[in-house]
Coordinates of C-alpha atoms in Angstrom, one line a residue:
M1 CA 0.1 0.0 0.2
N2 CA 3.0 2.6 -0.6
A3 CA 1.6 3.6 -4.0
R4 CA 1.3 7.3 -4.2
N5 CA -1.5 9.4 -5.6
R6 CA 0.1 12.4 -6.6
P7 CA -1.3 14.8 -9.2
K8 CA 0.4 15.2 -12.5
T9 CA 1.4 18.7 -12.1
S10 CA 3.5 18.9 -15.4
I11 CA 2.2 21.1 -18.2
W12 CA 4.6 18.9 -20.3
T13 CA 3.5 15.4 -19.2
K14 CA 2.6 14.3 -22.7
S15 CA 5.4 16.5 -24.5
R16 CA 7.9 15.2 -26.8
R17 CA 10.9 14.0 -24.6
T18 CA 13.0 16.2 -27.1
S19 CA 11.8 19.4 -25.6
R20 CA 12.5 18.2 -21.8
R21 CA 16.1 16.9 -23.1
M22 CA 16.9 20.0 -25.0
L23 CA 15.9 22.1 -21.8
A24 CA 18.1 20.1 -19.6
L25 CA 20.8 20.1 -22.0
G26 CA 20.7 23.9 -22.4
L27 CA 20.7 24.5 -18.6
L28 CA 23.5 22.0 -17.9
M29 CA 25.8 23.7 -20.2
V30 CA 25.8 26.8 -18.0
L31 CA 25.5 25.1 -14.6
P32 CA 28.5 25.8 -12.3
A33 CA 29.9 22.8 -10.4
A34 CA 28.0 24.4 -7.3
C35 CA 24.8 23.2 -8.7
A36 CA 25.8 19.4 -8.8
S37 CA 23.7 17.3 -6.5
A38 CA 26.0 16.1 -3.5
R39 CA 25.3 12.7 -2.2
P40 CA 25.0 12.2 1.8
I41 CA 28.2 11.1 3.5
K42 CA 27.3 8.4 5.7
T43 CA 30.2 8.4 7.8
A44 CA 32.5 11.5 8.3
P45 CA 34.1 13.1 11.2
P46 CA 32.8 16.6 12.6
I47 CA 34.7 19.4 11.0
A48 CA 36.4 22.1 12.9
T49 CA 35.0 25.4 11.9
G50 CA 35.4 29.1 12.3
S51 CA 39.3 29.2 12.2
S52 CA 39.7 29.5 8.4
L53 CA 38.3 30.0 5.0
A54 CA 38.8 26.5 4.1
G55 CA 37.2 25.2 7.4
D56 CA 34.0 27.2 6.8
Y57 CA 34.0 26.3 3.2
L58 CA 34.3 22.4 3.9
A59 CA 31.8 22.7 6.7
G60 CA 29.4 24.2 4.3
R61 CA 30.0 21.4 1.5
F62 CA 29.4 18.8 4.3
A63 CA 26.1 20.4 5.7
Q64 CA 25.1 20.8 2.0
S65 CA 25.9 16.8 1.6
Q66 CA 23.8 16.2 4.6
K67 CA 20.8 18.0 2.9
N68 CA 20.9 20.9 5.7
L69 CA 21.0 23.7 3.3
G70 CA 20.3 26.4 5.8
V71 CA 23.4 25.4 7.9
A72 CA 25.2 25.3 4.6
V73 CA 24.5 28.8 3.6
D74 CA 25.6 30.1 7.1
F75 CA 28.9 28.5 6.7
L76 CA 29.4 29.7 3.1
E77 CA 28.5 33.1 4.0
K78 CA 31.2 33.2 6.8
A79 CA 33.7 32.0 4.1
L80 CA 32.6 34.9 1.9
N81 CA 33.2 37.2 4.6
K82 CA 36.9 36.2 4.1
S83 CA 37.0 36.0 0.4
P84 CA 34.1 38.3 -0.8
T85 CA 34.8 38.1 -4.6
A86 CA 35.6 34.4 -5.0
P87 CA 33.3 33.5 -8.0
N88 CA 32.7 29.7 -7.1
L89 CA 32.0 30.7 -3.6
L90 CA 29.5 33.1 -4.6
R91 CA 27.8 31.0 -7.1
R92 CA 27.4 28.3 -4.6
T93 CA 25.9 30.5 -1.9
F94 CA 23.5 32.1 -4.5
I95 CA 22.5 28.7 -5.6
L96 CA 21.7 27.3 -2.1
L97 CA 19.9 30.6 -1.0
A98 CA 17.7 30.4 -4.1
M99 CA 17.2 26.6 -3.5
E100 CA 15.8 27.4 0.2
G101 CA 13.7 29.8 -1.3
R102 CA 15.3 32.8 0.6
I103 CA 14.5 35.0 -2.5
D104 CA 15.6 38.7 -1.0
E105 CA 19.0 37.1 0.1
A106 CA 19.6 35.5 -3.3
D107 CA 18.7 38.3 -5.1
A108 CA 21.3 40.2 -3.1
M109 CA 23.9 37.3 -3.8
A110 CA 22.9 37.1 -7.6
R111 CA 23.9 40.8 -7.9
R112 CA 27.2 40.1 -6.4
V113 CA 27.7 37.1 -8.9
V114 CA 26.7 39.2 -11.9
G115 CA 29.3 41.7 -10.5
V116 CA 32.3 39.1 -11.0
K117 CA 30.7 37.1 -13.8
A118 CA 28.3 39.4 -16.1
D119 CA 26.8 36.7 -18.1
A120 CA 25.8 34.3 -15.3
P121 CA 22.7 33.0 -16.8
I122 CA 20.9 31.8 -13.5
A123 CA 21.9 34.8 -11.5
N124 CA 20.4 37.0 -14.1
L125 CA 17.5 35.2 -14.6
A126 CA 16.9 35.6 -10.6
L127 CA 17.5 39.3 -11.1
V128 CA 15.0 39.4 -14.1
A129 CA 12.5 37.7 -11.5
G130 CA 13.1 40.3 -9.0
L131 CA 12.6 43.2 -11.4
I132 CA 9.3 41.9 -12.4
R133 CA 8.3 41.6 -8.9
G134 CA 9.0 44.9 -8.4
R135 CA 6.9 46.0 -11.4
R136 CA 10.3 47.5 -13.1
F137 CA 9.4 46.2 -16.3
G138 CA 11.6 48.5 -18.5
A139 CA 14.7 47.5 -16.5
A140 CA 13.5 43.5 -16.6
E141 CA 13.2 44.2 -20.6
K142 CA 16.7 45.7 -20.7
K143 CA 18.2 43.2 -18.7
L144 CA 16.7 40.4 -20.8
S145 CA 18.1 42.2 -24.0
H146 CA 21.7 42.1 -22.7
L147 CA 21.5 38.2 -21.8
P148 CA 23.8 36.1 -24.2
P149 CA 22.0 33.8 -26.3
G150 CA 22.1 29.9 -26.2
G151 CA 21.7 27.4 -23.4
I152 CA 18.6 28.2 -20.9
N153 CA 18.5 31.7 -22.3
S154 CA 17.3 30.5 -25.6
Y155 CA 13.8 29.4 -23.7
M156 CA 13.5 31.7 -21.0
G157 CA 14.4 34.8 -22.8
P158 CA 11.7 35.0 -25.5
L159 CA 9.2 33.7 -22.7
L160 CA 10.4 36.6 -20.1
R161 CA 10.8 39.1 -22.9
A162 CA 7.1 38.7 -24.2
W163 CA 5.5 38.8 -21.0
V164 CA 7.7 41.7 -19.9
S165 CA 6.7 43.7 -22.9
L166 CA 2.9 43.0 -22.3
A167 CA 3.2 44.2 -18.9
G168 CA 5.3 47.3 -19.8
G169 CA 2.2 48.4 -22.0
G170 CA 2.9 46.3 -25.4
N171 CA 0.5 44.9 -27.3
A172 CA -0.2 41.1 -27.9
A173 CA 1.0 41.2 -31.4
K174 CA 4.3 42.7 -30.3
A175 CA 4.4 39.8 -27.4
L176 CA 3.7 37.1 -29.9
K177 CA 6.4 38.4 -32.2
I178 CA 9.0 38.0 -29.3
L179 CA 7.7 34.8 -28.6
K180 CA 7.8 33.5 -32.0
P181 CA 11.3 32.1 -32.3
L182 CA 10.5 29.4 -29.7
G183 CA 7.8 28.4 -32.2
G184 CA 10.3 27.3 -34.8
K185 CA 12.6 25.6 -32.5
N186 CA 13.0 22.0 -32.5
G187 CA 10.8 20.5 -29.5
S188 CA 9.6 23.8 -28.0
K189 CA 6.6 24.1 -30.4
A190 CA 4.2 23.2 -27.5
L191 CA 5.8 25.9 -25.1
Y192 CA 5.3 28.2 -27.9
D193 CA 1.7 27.6 -28.5
I194 CA 0.8 27.3 -24.7
H195 CA 2.0 30.8 -24.0
A196 CA 0.8 32.3 -27.1
A197 CA -2.6 31.1 -25.8
L198 CA -2.1 32.8 -22.7
I199 CA -1.2 36.2 -24.4
L200 CA -4.0 36.1 -26.9
E201 CA -6.2 35.4 -23.6
Q202 CA -4.6 38.5 -22.2
A203 CA -5.9 40.5 -25.4
G204 CA -9.3 38.9 -25.3
K205 CA -8.9 36.7 -28.2
E206 CA -10.7 33.8 -27.1
A207 CA -11.4 31.7 -30.4
A208 CA -7.5 32.4 -31.1
A209 CA -6.4 31.2 -27.9
E210 CA -8.5 28.0 -28.1
K211 CA -6.4 27.2 -31.4
R212 CA -3.3 27.5 -29.9
Y213 CA -4.2 25.6 -27.0
L214 CA -5.3 22.9 -29.4
A215 CA -2.3 23.1 -31.5
A216 CA -0.1 22.8 -28.3
A217 CA -2.1 19.4 -27.5
E218 CA -1.3 18.0 -30.8
A219 CA 2.4 19.2 -30.8
Q220 CA 2.8 17.2 -27.3
G221 CA 0.8 14.2 -28.3
G222 CA -2.3 14.9 -26.0
F223 CA -3.5 16.8 -23.1
S224 CA -1.5 17.1 -20.0
L225 CA -3.3 18.0 -16.9
R226 CA -2.3 21.7 -16.7
L227 CA -3.0 22.2 -20.4
A228 CA -6.5 20.5 -19.8
K229 CA -7.1 22.9 -16.9
L230 CA -5.9 25.9 -19.0
L231 CA -8.2 25.1 -21.6
G232 CA -11.1 24.2 -19.6
N233 CA -10.7 27.2 -17.5
L234 CA -10.9 29.4 -20.8
Y235 CA -14.1 27.2 -21.9
E236 CA -15.7 27.7 -18.7
R237 CA -15.3 31.5 -19.2
S238 CA -16.3 31.7 -22.6
G239 CA -19.6 29.9 -21.8
K240 CA -18.7 26.6 -23.5
T241 CA -19.3 24.6 -20.4
A242 CA -20.1 21.3 -22.3
K243 CA -16.6 21.4 -24.0
A244 CA -15.1 22.1 -20.4
R245 CA -17.1 19.1 -18.8
K246 CA -15.8 16.8 -22.1
L247 CA -12.4 17.8 -21.5
Y248 CA -12.1 17.3 -17.7
L249 CA -14.0 14.1 -17.9
K250 CA -11.6 13.0 -20.6
L251 CA -8.5 13.6 -18.4
K252 CA -10.1 12.3 -15.4
K253 CA -10.7 8.9 -17.2
Q254 CA -7.0 8.9 -18.4
N255 CA -6.1 9.6 -14.5
P256 CA -8.5 7.9 -12.5
R257 CA -6.7 8.0 -9.2
S258 CA -6.1 11.8 -9.5
R259 CA -8.6 14.1 -7.5
V260 CA -7.6 17.3 -9.1
L261 CA -10.2 17.8 -11.4
D262 CA -12.9 16.9 -9.0
P263 CA -13.3 20.8 -7.9
D264 CA -13.6 21.9 -11.5
L265 CA -16.5 19.2 -12.3
A266 CA -18.2 20.3 -9.1
R267 CA -17.9 24.1 -10.1
L268 CA -19.3 23.3 -13.3
D269 CA -22.3 21.5 -11.5
R270 CA -22.9 24.5 -9.5
G271 CA -22.9 26.8 -12.4
E272 CA -20.3 29.1 -11.1
T273 CA -17.5 30.9 -13.4
P274 CA -13.6 30.7 -12.6
K275 CA -11.2 33.2 -12.6
P276 CA -8.4 33.0 -15.0
L277 CA -5.6 30.8 -14.1
V278 CA -3.2 33.0 -15.4
A279 CA -4.5 36.3 -14.9
T280 CA -1.6 39.0 -15.5
P281 CA 1.9 39.3 -17.4
T282 CA 3.6 38.6 -14.1
D283 CA 1.3 35.4 -13.8
G284 CA 2.7 34.6 -17.1
A285 CA 6.1 35.1 -16.1
A286 CA 5.8 32.9 -13.1
E287 CA 4.2 30.3 -15.5
S288 CA 7.4 30.3 -17.6
F289 CA 9.5 29.8 -14.7
F290 CA 7.2 27.0 -13.5
G291 CA 7.0 25.1 -17.1
V292 CA 10.9 25.1 -17.3
A293 CA 11.1 23.8 -13.7
N294 CA 8.9 21.1 -14.3
S295 CA 10.9 19.9 -17.4
L296 CA 14.0 20.0 -15.5
R297 CA 12.7 18.1 -12.7
Q298 CA 11.7 15.2 -15.1
Q299 CA 14.9 15.2 -16.5
N300 CA 16.3 14.6 -12.8
V301 CA 17.9 18.3 -12.7
H302 CA 16.6 18.6 -9.5
N303 CA 18.3 21.4 -8.0
M304 CA 17.6 23.7 -10.7
G305 CA 14.1 22.5 -11.0
L306 CA 13.9 23.7 -7.3
I307 CA 15.5 27.1 -8.1
F308 CA 13.2 27.8 -11.3
G309 CA 10.0 26.3 -8.9
R310 CA 11.0 29.1 -6.2
L311 CA 11.5 32.0 -8.9
A312 CA 7.9 31.1 -10.0
L313 CA 6.4 31.1 -6.4
S314 CA 8.4 34.5 -6.0
L315 CA 6.5 35.8 -8.9
R316 CA 3.1 34.2 -8.1
P317 CA 3.1 32.9 -4.0
R318 CA -0.2 31.3 -4.4
F319 CA 0.3 29.1 -7.4
P320 CA -0.7 25.7 -6.3
E321 CA 0.8 23.7 -9.5
A322 CA 4.5 25.4 -8.6
Q323 CA 4.2 24.8 -4.8
I324 CA 3.2 21.1 -5.3
L325 CA 6.4 20.7 -7.6
V326 CA 8.6 22.4 -5.2
A327 CA 7.1 20.5 -2.3
E328 CA 7.7 17.2 -4.3
I329 CA 11.3 17.8 -5.1
L330 CA 12.3 18.7 -1.6
E331 CA 10.4 15.3 -0.5
E332 CA 12.4 13.4 -3.2
S333 CA 15.6 14.7 -1.8
G334 CA 14.6 13.7 1.7
R335 CA 13.8 16.8 3.2
L336 CA 10.3 16.0 4.3
G337 CA 9.8 18.7 7.0
A338 CA 10.8 21.4 4.3
A339 CA 8.2 19.6 1.9
N340 CA 5.4 19.7 4.4
G341 CA 5.9 23.3 4.8
V342 CA 5.5 24.1 1.5
Y343 CA 2.3 21.6 1.3
S344 CA 0.7 23.2 4.4
A345 CA 0.9 26.7 2.5
I346 CA -1.5 25.6 -0.6
D347 CA -4.8 27.4 -0.3
P348 CA -7.3 24.9 1.1
K349 CA -9.6 25.9 -1.7
S350 CA -7.2 24.9 -4.5
S351 CA -7.8 21.8 -6.5
F352 CA -4.5 20.4 -5.5
S353 CA -5.4 20.9 -1.7
W354 CA -6.4 17.1 -1.2
A355 CA -3.3 15.8 -2.7
A356 CA -1.1 18.3 -0.5
R357 CA -2.6 17.2 2.7
M358 CA -2.4 13.5 1.8
R359 CA 1.3 14.0 1.3
L360 CA 1.6 16.1 4.3
A361 CA 0.0 13.1 6.4
L362 CA 2.0 10.4 5.0
N363 CA 5.2 12.5 5.7
L364 CA 4.3 13.3 9.3
N365 CA 4.1 9.6 9.8
K366 CA 7.6 9.3 8.2
L367 CA 9.0 11.9 10.7
G368 CA 7.8 10.1 13.6
R369 CA 4.8 12.4 14.2
T370 CA 2.3 9.4 13.8
K371 CA -0.4 11.0 16.0
K372 CA -0.7 14.1 13.9
A373 CA -0.5 11.7 10.7
I374 CA -3.4 9.6 12.3
D375 CA -5.7 12.8 13.1
L376 CA -5.3 14.5 9.8
F377 CA -6.1 11.6 7.6
R378 CA -9.2 11.0 10.2
K379 CA -9.9 14.7 9.5
L380 CA -9.8 14.2 5.8
A381 CA -12.1 10.9 6.0
A382 CA -14.6 12.9 7.7
E383 CA -14.4 15.8 5.2
Y384 CA -14.7 13.6 2.2
P385 CA -17.0 10.9 3.4
A386 CA -17.3 9.3 -0.1
R387 CA -13.2 8.9 -0.7
P388 CA -11.6 5.8 0.3
E389 CA -8.2 6.9 0.4
P390 CA -7.6 8.7 3.7
L391 CA -8.9 5.3 5.4
I392 CA -6.5 3.4 3.3
R393 CA -3.6 5.3 4.4
L394 CA -4.7 5.5 7.9
G395 CA -5.2 1.7 7.8
D396 CA -1.4 1.4 6.4
I397 CA -0.3 3.5 9.2
M398 CA -1.9 1.3 11.8
R399 CA -0.7 -1.9 10.3
G400 CA 3.0 -0.4 10.0
H401 CA 2.7 0.1 13.8
A402 CA 1.4 -3.3 14.2
R403 CA -2.1 -2.0 15.4
F404 CA -4.0 -4.5 13.3
G405 CA -7.3 -4.3 15.0
E406 CA -7.4 -0.4 13.9
A407 CA -6.1 -1.4 10.6
I408 CA -8.8 -3.8 10.0
T409 CA -11.4 -0.9 11.3
A410 CA -9.9 1.7 8.8
Y411 CA -9.6 -0.8 5.9
D412 CA -13.5 -1.8 6.5
G413 CA -14.3 1.7 6.4
A414 CA -12.5 2.2 3.1
L415 CA -14.3 -0.6 1.4
S416 CA -17.5 0.7 2.5
R417 CA -17.0 3.7 0.5
I418 CA -16.2 1.6 -2.8
K419 CA -19.1 0.5 -4.7
T420 CA -17.5 -2.0 -6.8
P421 CA -14.0 -3.0 -6.1
T422 CA -11.9 -3.0 -8.9
K423 CA -8.4 -4.2 -9.9
R424 CA -6.9 -1.1 -8.5
Y425 CA -7.9 -2.1 -5.2
W426 CA -6.4 -5.5 -5.1
S427 CA -3.6 -4.2 -2.8
L428 CA -6.4 -2.9 -0.1
F429 CA -7.8 -6.4 0.2
Y430 CA -4.2 -7.8 0.5
A431 CA -3.4 -5.2 3.3
R432 CA -6.7 -6.0 5.3
G433 CA -5.8 -10.0 4.6
I434 CA -2.5 -9.4 6.1
S435 CA -4.0 -7.6 9.0
L436 CA -6.8 -10.2 9.6
E437 CA -3.9 -12.8 9.4
Q438 CA -2.1 -11.0 12.0
S439 CA -4.9 -10.8 14.3
K440 CA -5.5 -14.7 13.6
Q441 CA -8.8 -14.3 12.0
W442 CA -7.9 -16.9 9.7
A443 CA -10.9 -17.6 7.6
P444 CA -11.7 -13.8 6.7
A445 CA -7.9 -13.2 6.1
E446 CA -7.9 -16.0 3.7
A447 CA -11.0 -14.8 1.8
D448 CA -9.3 -11.4 1.5
L449 CA -6.1 -12.7 0.1
L450 CA -8.2 -14.8 -2.3
K451 CA -9.8 -11.6 -3.5
A452 CA -6.7 -9.9 -4.0
L453 CA -5.5 -12.7 -6.2
E454 CA -8.9 -12.5 -8.2
L455 CA -8.6 -8.9 -8.8
K456 CA -4.9 -9.1 -9.8
P457 CA -4.0 -12.8 -10.6

């Protein structure tokens, strides 16, 4: 019962591998050594610190290898006090600050990085994000115009310049012209179509936006969840609710375990009209960072995926897809507490709140906070009386702690919420069967194990 029920956050879930590989390759060409993921050191002696530049630097590297990035930054900043213009030290400190989401400090460090290496790509993009946050669109456009071509800039440059142009008073035609180079690049057609659609929406050109969304789906071989939500949102606001429902149901059929579209379908049932998912040019810039972050994460470039996710959130703090992305990267790197901090910040009204709270509870148990995990799963089970998942996870926790009677009760409750058990629930019968066997209830245990075999021979 360890299968995860995560939402598919990627707008590129169905895109061609070429696009993701090119993005990853473009970034790898400009990454400093400081970005490399360090493997945890299992046995290492304590490092004497505070007496020298080397001592502080090594202590910072050790803390980073142990995934204690906050401590790593503290030591590296001490080292910087002794060698304030060391390029590699500046880059490493900037990278860690950005990964931690300490955006104001990262901005200050990015300025120092650019001071010693004017064309540093990630630092410059972070500074562009800061200028956009400050609504200094002219300054952002000027900085973008001076970035060297190639690498990650060949993607982020047109995206951010298009949105900055629109924010600074430019029209959609100008923004689309800036974006156009992406449409001719091998592997970036879907990226172009999605952002062209979003820009056309800003101009009120709904029919043209719909065509671009459909072109994006064709370019990436089908609808990803993100693309479906963007187009469905447009359909709802345009009064094409039947099209929206059809699209949501299609994606739900493709992703039967995901609950992300349930609020959208419920909203249609209530006859309510949603707000735009990307309402402003600043939101569009955040979408740019998010899309690239997600592509990098899928290529296992986790540190940079985390940085771009953090930059997306710096532009749009209440961006649930980006929050989920950042939390999942943190979780995958073993930083469960930090991941839970992001999960808990997701708006309870968001489509992603359910998935976030489920992950939060699972992580609480892994962190040894079992009572809080149990309480949260029980709360979720009460809030969503038709959904079996909280009770399944609750049963798993009880079984994992050898509380087999309570596990059986939880599994019984889960099965009572499932009208017709299908193949996907074979493991539920198996888990309850094991709990019954441990409770010496042989006959019902055998029946459950046989049912599990029946569902999944």
